[in-house]
Coordinates of C-alpha atoms and ligand atoms in Angstrom, one line a residue:
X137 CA 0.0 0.0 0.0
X138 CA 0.9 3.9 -0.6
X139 CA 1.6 6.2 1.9
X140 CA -0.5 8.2 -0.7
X141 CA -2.9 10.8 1.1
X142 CA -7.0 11.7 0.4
X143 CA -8.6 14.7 1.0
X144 CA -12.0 13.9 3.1
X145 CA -13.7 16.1 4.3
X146 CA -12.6 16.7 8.1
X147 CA -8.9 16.8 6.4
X148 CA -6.3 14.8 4.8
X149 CA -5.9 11.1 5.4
X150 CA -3.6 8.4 4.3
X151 CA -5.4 6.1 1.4
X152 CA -4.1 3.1 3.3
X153 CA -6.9 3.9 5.8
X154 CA -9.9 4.3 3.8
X155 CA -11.0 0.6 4.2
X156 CA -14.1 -0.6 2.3
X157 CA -14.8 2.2 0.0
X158 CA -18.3 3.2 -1.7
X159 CA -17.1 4.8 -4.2
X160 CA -20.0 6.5 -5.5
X161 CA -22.8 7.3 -3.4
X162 CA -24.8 10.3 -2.2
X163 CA -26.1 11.7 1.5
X164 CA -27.8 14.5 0.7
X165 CA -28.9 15.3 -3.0
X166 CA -31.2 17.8 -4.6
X167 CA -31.8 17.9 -8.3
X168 CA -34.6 18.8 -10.5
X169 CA -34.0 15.6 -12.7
X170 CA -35.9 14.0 -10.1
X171 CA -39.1 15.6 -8.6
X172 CA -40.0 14.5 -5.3
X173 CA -36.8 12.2 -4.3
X174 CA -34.7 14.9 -2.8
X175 CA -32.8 13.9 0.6
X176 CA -31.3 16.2 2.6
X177 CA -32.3 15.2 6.1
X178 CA -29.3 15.4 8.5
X179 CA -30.5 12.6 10.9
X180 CA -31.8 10.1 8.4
X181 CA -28.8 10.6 6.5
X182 CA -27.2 9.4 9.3
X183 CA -28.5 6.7 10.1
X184 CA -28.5 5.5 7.1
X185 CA -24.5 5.6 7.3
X186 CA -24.8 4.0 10.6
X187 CA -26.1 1.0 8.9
X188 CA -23.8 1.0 6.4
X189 CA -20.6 1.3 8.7
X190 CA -22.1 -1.8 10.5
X191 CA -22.4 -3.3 7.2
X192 CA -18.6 -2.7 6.8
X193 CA -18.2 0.4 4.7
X194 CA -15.1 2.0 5.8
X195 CA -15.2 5.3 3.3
X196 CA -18.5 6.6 1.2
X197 CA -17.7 8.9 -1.8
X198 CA -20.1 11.6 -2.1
X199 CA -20.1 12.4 -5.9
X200 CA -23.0 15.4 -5.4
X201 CA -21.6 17.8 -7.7
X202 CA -22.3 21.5 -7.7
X203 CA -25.9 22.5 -8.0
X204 CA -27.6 19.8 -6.4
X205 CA -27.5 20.3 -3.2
X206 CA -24.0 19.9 -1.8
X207 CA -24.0 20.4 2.2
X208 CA -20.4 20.2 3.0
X209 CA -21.3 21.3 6.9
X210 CA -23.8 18.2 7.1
X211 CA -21.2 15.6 5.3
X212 CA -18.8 16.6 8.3
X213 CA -21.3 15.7 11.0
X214 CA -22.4 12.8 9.4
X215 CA -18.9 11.4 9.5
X216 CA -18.4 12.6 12.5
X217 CA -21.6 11.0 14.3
X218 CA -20.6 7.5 12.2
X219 CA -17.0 7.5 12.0
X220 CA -17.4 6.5 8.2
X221 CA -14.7 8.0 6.2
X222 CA -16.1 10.9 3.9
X223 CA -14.5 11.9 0.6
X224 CA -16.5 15.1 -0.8
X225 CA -16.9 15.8 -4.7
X226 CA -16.5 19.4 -6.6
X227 CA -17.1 19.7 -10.4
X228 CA -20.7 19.2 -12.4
X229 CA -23.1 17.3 -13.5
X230 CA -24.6 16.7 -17.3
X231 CA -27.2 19.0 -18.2
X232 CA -30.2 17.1 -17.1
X233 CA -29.5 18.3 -13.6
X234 CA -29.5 22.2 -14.2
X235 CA -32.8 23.8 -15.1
X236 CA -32.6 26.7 -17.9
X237 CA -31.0 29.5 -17.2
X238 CA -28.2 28.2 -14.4
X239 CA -25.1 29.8 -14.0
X240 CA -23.4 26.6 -15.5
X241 CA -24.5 26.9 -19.0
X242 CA -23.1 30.8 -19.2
X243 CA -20.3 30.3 -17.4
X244 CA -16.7 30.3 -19.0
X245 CA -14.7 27.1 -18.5
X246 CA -12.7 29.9 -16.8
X247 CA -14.9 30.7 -14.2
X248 CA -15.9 26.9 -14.2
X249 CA -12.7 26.0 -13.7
X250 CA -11.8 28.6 -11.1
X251 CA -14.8 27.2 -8.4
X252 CA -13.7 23.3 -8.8
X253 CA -9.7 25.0 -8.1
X254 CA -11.4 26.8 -4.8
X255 CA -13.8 23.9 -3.7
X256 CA -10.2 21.3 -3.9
X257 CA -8.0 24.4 -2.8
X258 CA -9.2 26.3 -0.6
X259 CA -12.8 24.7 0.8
X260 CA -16.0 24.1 -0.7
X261 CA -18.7 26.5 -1.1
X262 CA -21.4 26.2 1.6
X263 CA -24.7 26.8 -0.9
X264 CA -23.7 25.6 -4.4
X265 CA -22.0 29.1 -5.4
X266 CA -25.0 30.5 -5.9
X267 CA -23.7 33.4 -3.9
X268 CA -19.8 33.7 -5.3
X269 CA -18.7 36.1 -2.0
X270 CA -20.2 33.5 0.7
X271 CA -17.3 32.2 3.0
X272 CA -16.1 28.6 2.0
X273 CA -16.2 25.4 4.3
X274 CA -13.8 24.0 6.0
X275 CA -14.6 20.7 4.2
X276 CA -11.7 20.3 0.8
X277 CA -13.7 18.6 -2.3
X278 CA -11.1 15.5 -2.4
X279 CA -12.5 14.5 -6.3
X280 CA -14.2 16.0 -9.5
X281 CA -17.5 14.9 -10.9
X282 CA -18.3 15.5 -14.5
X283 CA -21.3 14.3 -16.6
X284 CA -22.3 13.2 -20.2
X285 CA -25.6 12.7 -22.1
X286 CA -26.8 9.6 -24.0
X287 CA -24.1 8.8 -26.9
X288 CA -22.8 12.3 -26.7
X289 CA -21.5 15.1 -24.9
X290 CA -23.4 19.0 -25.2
X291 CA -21.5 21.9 -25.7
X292 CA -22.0 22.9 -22.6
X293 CA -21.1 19.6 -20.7
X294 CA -17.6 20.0 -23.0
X295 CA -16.4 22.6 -21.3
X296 CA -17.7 21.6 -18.2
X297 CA -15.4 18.6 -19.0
X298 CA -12.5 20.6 -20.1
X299 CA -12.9 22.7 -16.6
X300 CA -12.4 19.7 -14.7
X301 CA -9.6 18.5 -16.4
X302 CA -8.1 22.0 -15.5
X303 CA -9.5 21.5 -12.0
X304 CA -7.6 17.8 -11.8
X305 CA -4.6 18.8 -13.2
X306 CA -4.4 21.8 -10.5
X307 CA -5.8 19.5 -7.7
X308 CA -4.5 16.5 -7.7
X309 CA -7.2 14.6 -8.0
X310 CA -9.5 11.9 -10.1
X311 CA -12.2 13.1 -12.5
X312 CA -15.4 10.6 -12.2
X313 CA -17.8 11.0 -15.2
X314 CA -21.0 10.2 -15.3
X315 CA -21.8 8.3 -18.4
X316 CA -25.6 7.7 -19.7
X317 CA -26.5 4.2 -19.8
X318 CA -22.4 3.5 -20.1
X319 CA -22.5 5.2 -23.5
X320 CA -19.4 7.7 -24.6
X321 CA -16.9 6.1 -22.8
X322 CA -13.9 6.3 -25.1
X323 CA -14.8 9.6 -26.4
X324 CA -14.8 10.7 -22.9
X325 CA -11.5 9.7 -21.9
X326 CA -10.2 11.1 -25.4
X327 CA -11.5 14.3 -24.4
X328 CA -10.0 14.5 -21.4
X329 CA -6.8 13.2 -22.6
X330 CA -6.8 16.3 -24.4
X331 CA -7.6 18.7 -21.6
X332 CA -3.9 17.2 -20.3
X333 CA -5.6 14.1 -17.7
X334 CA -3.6 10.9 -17.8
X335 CA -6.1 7.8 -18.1
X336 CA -5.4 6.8 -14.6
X337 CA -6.9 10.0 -13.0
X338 CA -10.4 9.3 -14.8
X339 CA -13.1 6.9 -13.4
X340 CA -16.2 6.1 -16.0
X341 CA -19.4 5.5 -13.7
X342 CA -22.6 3.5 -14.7
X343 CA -20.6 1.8 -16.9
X344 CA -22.6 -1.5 -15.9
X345 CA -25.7 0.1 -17.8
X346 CA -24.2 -1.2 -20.7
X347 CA -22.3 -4.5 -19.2
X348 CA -20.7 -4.9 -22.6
X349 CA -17.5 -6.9 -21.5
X350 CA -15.6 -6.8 -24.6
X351 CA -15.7 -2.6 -24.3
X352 CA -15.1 -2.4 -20.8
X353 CA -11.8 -4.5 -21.3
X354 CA -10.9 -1.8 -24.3
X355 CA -11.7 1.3 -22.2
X356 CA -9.9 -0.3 -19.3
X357 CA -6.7 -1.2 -21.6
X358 CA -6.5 2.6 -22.0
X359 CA -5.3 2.8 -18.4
X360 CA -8.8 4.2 -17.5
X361 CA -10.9 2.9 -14.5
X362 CA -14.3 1.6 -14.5
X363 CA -17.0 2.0 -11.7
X364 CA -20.1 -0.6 -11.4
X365 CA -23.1 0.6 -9.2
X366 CA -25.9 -1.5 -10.6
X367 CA -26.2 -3.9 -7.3
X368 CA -29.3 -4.0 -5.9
X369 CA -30.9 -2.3 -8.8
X370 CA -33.2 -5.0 -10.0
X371 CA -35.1 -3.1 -12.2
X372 CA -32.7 -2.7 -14.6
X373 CA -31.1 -6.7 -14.3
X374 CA -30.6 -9.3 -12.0
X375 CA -27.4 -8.8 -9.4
X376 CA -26.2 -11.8 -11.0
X377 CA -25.0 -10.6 -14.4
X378 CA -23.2 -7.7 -12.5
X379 CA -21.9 -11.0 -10.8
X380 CA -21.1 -11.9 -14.5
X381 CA -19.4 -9.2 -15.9
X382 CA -16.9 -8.2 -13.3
X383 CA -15.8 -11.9 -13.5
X384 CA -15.0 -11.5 -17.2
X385 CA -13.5 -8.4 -16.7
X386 CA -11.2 -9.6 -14.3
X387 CA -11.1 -12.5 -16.1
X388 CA -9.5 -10.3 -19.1
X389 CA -6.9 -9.4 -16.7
X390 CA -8.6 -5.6 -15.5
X391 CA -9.2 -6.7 -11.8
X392 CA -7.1 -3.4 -11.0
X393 CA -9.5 -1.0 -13.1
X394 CA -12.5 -1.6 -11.0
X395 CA -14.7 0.5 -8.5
X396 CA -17.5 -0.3 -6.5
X397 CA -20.8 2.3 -5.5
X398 CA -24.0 2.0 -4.9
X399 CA -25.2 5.6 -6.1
X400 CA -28.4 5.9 -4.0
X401 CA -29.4 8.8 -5.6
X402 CA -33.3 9.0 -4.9
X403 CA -34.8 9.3 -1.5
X404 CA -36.7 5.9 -2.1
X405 CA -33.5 3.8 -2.4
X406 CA -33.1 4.7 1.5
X407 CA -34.0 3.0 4.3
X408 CA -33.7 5.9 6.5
X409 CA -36.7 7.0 4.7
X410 CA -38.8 4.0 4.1
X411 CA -37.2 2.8 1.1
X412 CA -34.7 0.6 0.1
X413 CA -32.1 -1.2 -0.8
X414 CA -30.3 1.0 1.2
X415 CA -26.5 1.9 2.0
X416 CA -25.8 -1.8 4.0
X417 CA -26.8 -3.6 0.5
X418 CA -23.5 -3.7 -1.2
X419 CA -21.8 -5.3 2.2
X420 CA -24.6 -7.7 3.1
X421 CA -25.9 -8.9 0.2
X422 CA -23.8 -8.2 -3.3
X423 CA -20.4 -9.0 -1.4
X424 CA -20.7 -12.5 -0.3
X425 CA -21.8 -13.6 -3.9
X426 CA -18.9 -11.6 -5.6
X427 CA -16.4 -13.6 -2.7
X428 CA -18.0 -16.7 -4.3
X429 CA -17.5 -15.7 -8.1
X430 CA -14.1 -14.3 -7.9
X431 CA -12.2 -14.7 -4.4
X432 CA -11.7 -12.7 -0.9
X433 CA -7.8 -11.7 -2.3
X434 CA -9.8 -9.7 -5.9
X435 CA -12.6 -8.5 -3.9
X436 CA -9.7 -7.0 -1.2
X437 CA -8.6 -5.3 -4.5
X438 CA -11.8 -3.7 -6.0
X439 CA -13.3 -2.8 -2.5
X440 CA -10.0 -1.2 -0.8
X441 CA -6.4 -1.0 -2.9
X442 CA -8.5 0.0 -6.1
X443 CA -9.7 3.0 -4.5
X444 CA -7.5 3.9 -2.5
X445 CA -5.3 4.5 -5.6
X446 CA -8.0 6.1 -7.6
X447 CA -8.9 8.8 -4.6
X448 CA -5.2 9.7 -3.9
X449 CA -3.9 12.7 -4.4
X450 CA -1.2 13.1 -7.0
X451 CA 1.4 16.3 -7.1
X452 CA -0.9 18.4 -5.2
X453 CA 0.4 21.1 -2.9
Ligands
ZN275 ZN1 -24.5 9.5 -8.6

């Protein structure tokens, strides 16, 4: 192991002490993309990370981006009241999340650029920069998010893209995207390989939307890594073709490319509010069947090593 550190947000923290990472997930989210499944209740959102520490999780990485309800004061006292590790995101989403008329779409990839730098640099906004001059939090963003559409990226969401390669390059830090339904991945990655990131600082998410073996082992080939959150998620498919595809894609030799979330995104995937399957479902119940498929010593890998590298911080001051 490294003696690599993370940024989380109560302050930096060797990698080698993340354990079990989520490495996607939200506590508190707020988006008009979804109507009605808005959480951003402090004590539910805590005990719902209560269950999940008990469950194992060592680390959950909150990839709420700017604009949808980032709380970096109520991500503190969650990991505080749970002792769950907390690694915070800056950057944006795809436009889906941002109604007409938000600052994002006007914005240079200057100005873009210049709130990830402060949110890694400095501390992250309180509100969202919705009011530039507010004071920052103590709370570092310790990772970029990013986001493309369906099979293609806007204009918009380009230089939204090429701001956080500026951000990552500044910072230090991995760039997750977002992909739609696992679509775009190599463009993405060219893209950014362009705006100056090296392949091993970018992370494609959802990529099990599309659980096309054969491209994940190309995309992963490029250096690049790949992040499954699918469990649990039966209506798209069955937890046991996820169970399928990580075992050919470690079976292709890209055990070292792969991340694990869950990306409990809506307010009814939380048992804290009546829902499920909850933050403890990855642990108790996708876990033990990927053990089975592919061994204790390659789920060690994906669940801790993986991200620990992937959440490091590289050259940063
Ligand atoms: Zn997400």
């Amino acid at each position: 192991m490294t003696d690599a550190e993370v940024m989380t947000v109560t302050g930096r923290l060797p990698a080698s002490r993340l354990g079990v990472v989520d490495a996607h997930d939200h506590l508190f989210l707020r988006t008009p993309a979804l109507p009605g499944d808005e959480f951003e209740d402090l004590d539910r959102s805590t005990a719902e990370l209560h269950e999940g520490r008990a469950s194992g999780l060592g680390t959950v990485v909150d990839m709420t981006p700017i604009g949808l309800g980032r709380r970096p004061d109520m991500l503190r006292a969650v990991s505080d009241a749970t002792g769950v590790t907390v690694i915070a995101a800056t950057g944006y989403h795809r436009d889906a999340h941002y109604p007409e008329g938000h600052w994002v779409y006007a914005a240079s990839v200057e100005t873009l650029a210049e709130r990830v730098v402060r949110d890694l640099e400095v501390g992250m906004h309180p509100a969202d920069w919705t009011d530039p001059t507010a004071a920052p939090d103590r709370a570092r963003a310790g990772v970029i998010k990013a986001g493309a559409s369906y099979h293609h990226v806007s204009d918009a969401e380009r230089r939204r893209l090429e701001a956080a390669a500026i951000g990552s390059r500044r910072g230090g830090v991995s760039i997750l995207v977002h992909t739609e339904i696992g679509t775009f991945g190599h463009e993405i990655v060219s893209l950014l390989e362009e705006g100056g990131v090296p392949p091993h600082r970018i992370i494609l998410a959802h990529m099990d939307r599309n659980p096309d073996a054969e491209l994940h082992a190309e995309i992963a080939a490029r250096g690049v890594s790949l992040e499954y959150d699918t469990m649990g998620r039966t209506k798209y498919r069955p937890d046991s073709e996820l169970l399928d595809l990580i075992e050919r894609v470690v079976g292709a030799g890209h055990l070292d490319r792969l991340l694990l979330g869950q990306d409990l995104g809506r307010r009814s995937s939380l048992r804290a509010y009546g829902g499920g399957p909850g933050l403890r479902y990855l642990m108790e119940a996708f876990v033990p069947r990927l053990r089975r498929r592919i061994g204790d010593e390659a789920v060690e890998a994906i669940l801790v090593a993986n991200p620990a590298r992937a959440f490091a911080l590289e050259g940063a001051p």
